[in-house]
Amino acid sequence: MTWRTVVGTLATFVTTIVVAFWLINEPARMKEAEDGFAGRSMEAGAAIYENNCTRCHGPAGGGLVGLAPAINNPALFDGSRLAEVGWAGSLHDFVYSTISGGRPLASSGTTWPQRMPTWSTEYGGPLRHDQVRDVTAFVLNWGRAYEEGITALQNPETATTSMEPIDAVGIDINTPELPPGNPDDGEALTVSLGCTACHIQTEVGPAWLAENHPDGTGIGTRSGERIDAADYTGAATTAEQYLRESIVRTNDYVVEGYEPGIMVATYGETLTAQNLSDIISYLITLK
Amino acid sequence: MSLFRIHAPILDDIRSDGLMPTLIAKTDEVVTRLTAGLNVEEIRSVLRGDPPKRPNPRVKPHADGFWMHMRPTYFHEKVMTLYPTFRLGWLSVYFLVFETITGLVLMLWYTPSPLTAFEDMQNIMSNVPLGLMMRDLHRLGAEFMVMVVLLHMLRTFITGSYKKPRQFTWFTGGVLLLLTLFLSFSGYLLPWDQLSLWAVTIGASMAEATPVIGREVNLLVRGGPDFGANGLLRFYLLHVFALPLIAFIFLGVHYYKVIIHGHSLPPKEEEIGVDTARKVPMEKRSYFLPDVLTKEIYWVVIWTALLILMVTVGNWHAPLEPHADSQVTPLHTTAPWYFLWLQGMLKLGDKVFWGVVAPGILVNFVFVLPYLEVGPSRRYIHRRVGLSVCAISIIVFSWLTYMGTPYHAVSSSPDQEVVAALVPQTHPGPVRTASYDELVPGEYSSDKWNSAPTDNLREIMETFDHEINKYGNELPGAVGIMNIVDWQVGLKKVTLSVVWNNGEDTFTQNVYVHEDSKHGH
């Protein structure tokens, strides 16, 4: 019995000491655990952002021309954007509520053509509130690059960091006069805007490339021929004008065999004159 | 004036005997009442280890006190040693109480709702002083409790203690074993993380296999077609109310039977077919006070110390995976370890037979065992068949448990397996637990793992290479590529790709790693 008493007393003593030390260290441990969960929240938020947000806001938050503004954006983190929209709450609440409820109205000073959808399940979106919080944590973490002056992780795409709306080209096929286009930029735009989804891979819209079209001619050749066709209902007089009309006034003339109203009809509001010119200059080369 | 005259006998005592003697006598009286019969002098004599006087005054509390009345006055000295009981019954009770205490603490900080349950877990772990320790102790205690109760049953079988007159004790023990399993299983869901949701989904899917009423049973268990708010609330109420209540009731019955029949002696101590546990000769008695009580306190202290040291110095922590998501099924989901044998049986074939009928027969067999196996001898030499069956059962159950793990007969695409070995969905894995600073941005290839710049990177890429080589036939010419870029301040994006068939096939997965995330801590 004696050795049991000794071992038991010793065990009690050791355990008490260990718990006492644990207790002394508890505030530091709790802080570390809290930071850990905040870190994991950003990890989760980054993955959710990748799956849901990149299509409009770009993979690195740089925004996409004609679609959605940059959120990896100094104006968001220095308070100027909050002041601009007259937001009285915190930046966290601004971002959290924007993600949760979307933007049913264009926010102050902008005329982005598309409205941001709701994301939180509370508003009928797909994300749980903890997921919205994760994305918020991830978005806010972009601010550290500006706070700490780490230029390598700031948004490199200065062209789209503006929260200002783009100077849209409109739906008139004569004005404004288009600047000279760059076919390479135009080709890139047809990919990023998703044109190729319907005009190359599937039969939803007429194929651009000669080898994919039953006539054996490319869109560049056909656009010159269409304006002289008997059933042509549009107002274009040149191949370039025909392409411009087809992009910004999609239902003025629909090629026989295709349905009107299928093609997105808002390109006049989402493309700049330069974007439009680039795309036309690319399409015209597809003979 | 007589209205205000009070009569305090102690004043008379003080007047006649003096202050100190009166106080000493009163103290003695209070102590004797609190201990239901032991005065100060006797307690000191117990603590000194003096032999009891005749008649033994230390048996009085057993007659007069509520708690002591539940405990026997003396044990047979042959059951005081480690063999034959290994103290497993006592330890089972200890863990039930231990789990109740730690569970009550956790209950203060937990709301059974999918909206808050996971956040409550994070709060317990990061914002409640000793919260992490309580959660770890509760989880670790649960694992030990299942083990201890299982071992207790095994011991009872091996020593033949289930035999007449203890058949019903065995039966109630069987009920307690089931209750222990379901107590642990119902607690599994409460953190509402991926691990819990999917482990419990696996378990509950067996309910669905019930013939005829499978759909109804499933709805009853889950509170809907899938686990949601209703299912969580049901499991919570089972876990904190219904199951513990039934467990304490059955514990009462079980223990009452143990006391009624006495602790069964080691088989060789008795004549065959005779039970002498209740007839303990004077010289073989080991009195509860102080011998039994000392040993019990000793084991409580040792186990409490062991558990606390494991979750502090031993760095054992209950896992917490990402928030439960019914849309995202982890690559490998397993039931809790004590139900893996069931999962293994399900891989044998028909869900109804192997998932419901066979386990049902097995459990019922365990319950009625003492009524079927009525051989009078408890001696090992006379129970070759029974003990052999027991040994074979242990082997079969171990094998079935192995079969229940993902290592056996689970087909999934090897490319995904390789990536999942590095960034698993149900635990952190080597990439997330690597030192943040050692994840140097750049592109690394598994075939040149040795040229990676840091220790952690070399370890990760060597694992990558090793995993790919395991699937040499299915992934011809495969190479693993890991690309790390600084994504934000304090956040890196890690892209893992497996490329095979001369670059024709690829599988890619991205994970993000934050410098503070402390996975695996």
XYZ file of C-alpha atoms in Angstrom, chain A residues 1 3-5 7-12 14-15 18-19 22-23 26-27 29-50 54 59-61 72 121 128-131 133-134 137-146 148 150 152-153, chain B residues 46-49 80 114-116 118-119 121-133 136 290-291 294-295 298-299 301-302 304-306 308-309 311-313 315 317 320 323-326 432 486-491 493 510 512-521:
132
model
C 0.000 0.000 0.000
C 4.268 2.426 -2.800
C 0.784 3.105 -4.169
C 0.451 6.076 -1.862
C 3.117 6.898 -6.724
C -0.402 8.319 -6.419
C 0.796 11.387 -4.519
C 3.604 11.910 -6.999
C 1.181 11.583 -9.944
C -1.156 14.138 -8.369
C 3.094 16.162 -11.342
C -0.360 16.569 -12.893
C 1.564 20.374 -15.592
C -1.949 21.831 -15.464
C -0.664 24.793 -19.096
C -2.915 27.383 -17.477
C -3.267 29.366 -21.925
C -3.681 32.993 -23.150
C -2.037 29.228 -26.756
C -5.527 30.606 -27.305
C -4.134 33.514 -29.326
C -2.161 31.101 -31.489
C -5.227 28.909 -31.988
C -7.289 31.943 -32.938
C -4.701 33.012 -35.512
C -4.629 29.433 -36.738
C -8.357 29.371 -37.362
C -8.136 32.778 -39.061
C -5.428 31.335 -41.324
C -7.493 28.264 -42.133
C -10.429 30.542 -42.874
C -8.314 32.348 -45.508
C -7.211 29.010 -46.963
C -10.819 27.923 -47.300
C -11.810 31.339 -48.625
C -9.106 31.188 -51.311
C -10.517 27.884 -52.575
C -14.097 29.187 -52.572
C -12.938 32.329 -54.384
C -11.180 30.191 -56.997
C -12.661 34.238 -60.585
C -8.080 34.850 -60.547
C -6.023 37.362 -58.573
C -8.836 39.812 -57.898
C -7.497 43.445 -55.128
C -27.813 31.020 -48.383
C -23.071 29.050 -45.968
C -22.399 32.046 -43.733
C -19.110 30.562 -42.579
C -18.055 30.248 -46.224
C -16.832 34.745 -43.862
C -13.975 32.672 -45.290
C -11.153 36.899 -44.819
C -9.413 35.981 -48.079
C -10.441 39.219 -49.848
C -9.400 41.366 -46.898
C -6.015 39.649 -46.827
C -5.178 41.353 -50.150
C -5.024 44.524 -48.084
C -1.841 43.332 -46.362
C 0.119 43.783 -49.579
C -0.785 47.506 -49.605
C 3.029 46.380 -45.794
C 4.761 44.491 -50.760
C 5.013 41.986 -55.742
C 1.657 40.920 -54.298
C -7.182 3.846 8.679
C -4.703 6.308 7.223
C -1.884 4.850 9.318
C -2.728 1.392 8.016
C -7.743 -7.644 -5.097
C -25.385 23.415 -37.961
C -25.230 27.220 -37.963
C -23.082 27.417 -34.852
C -18.494 24.214 -35.812
C -17.864 27.778 -34.665
C -15.800 24.043 -31.539
C -13.364 26.693 -32.750
C -14.425 28.911 -29.877
C -13.876 26.131 -27.332
C -10.424 25.526 -28.783
C -9.314 29.139 -29.123
C -11.295 31.245 -26.693
C -12.223 29.148 -23.654
C -9.525 28.726 -20.985
C -8.807 24.983 -20.701
C -11.421 24.458 -23.443
C -9.003 22.636 -25.702
C -7.905 20.435 -22.816
C -9.201 16.592 -25.878
C -8.924 1.105 3.495
C -7.638 -1.496 1.006
C -7.000 3.072 -1.651
C -6.570 1.001 -4.796
C -4.886 5.037 -6.869
C -6.237 3.946 -10.260
C -5.310 9.241 -9.923
C -3.103 7.267 -12.301
C -6.470 11.015 -14.675
C -2.787 11.861 -14.662
C -2.216 9.701 -17.739
C -3.982 14.868 -18.717
C -0.345 14.166 -19.545
C -3.267 15.848 -23.974
C -0.634 18.252 -22.633
C 2.902 16.907 -22.643
C 0.473 16.630 -27.493
C -5.352 16.420 -29.731
C -11.117 19.089 -36.094
C -16.742 22.544 -41.650
C -19.170 19.759 -42.588
C -20.230 19.975 -46.215
C -22.743 17.530 -47.617
C -0.315 21.593 -44.838
C 3.041 33.501 -53.218
C -0.651 34.170 -53.555
C -1.203 36.831 -50.913
C 0.885 38.091 -48.041
C 1.059 35.073 -45.730
C -0.787 32.824 -48.152
C -0.993 28.608 -53.481
C -4.893 23.428 -55.760
C -3.824 27.149 -50.173
C -1.554 27.305 -47.168
C -1.548 30.146 -44.665
C 1.430 30.903 -42.464
C -0.629 30.915 -39.248
C -2.920 27.983 -39.956
C -1.113 25.538 -37.619
C -2.587 22.404 -39.097
C -2.070 19.330 -36.981
C -1.830 21.349 -33.779
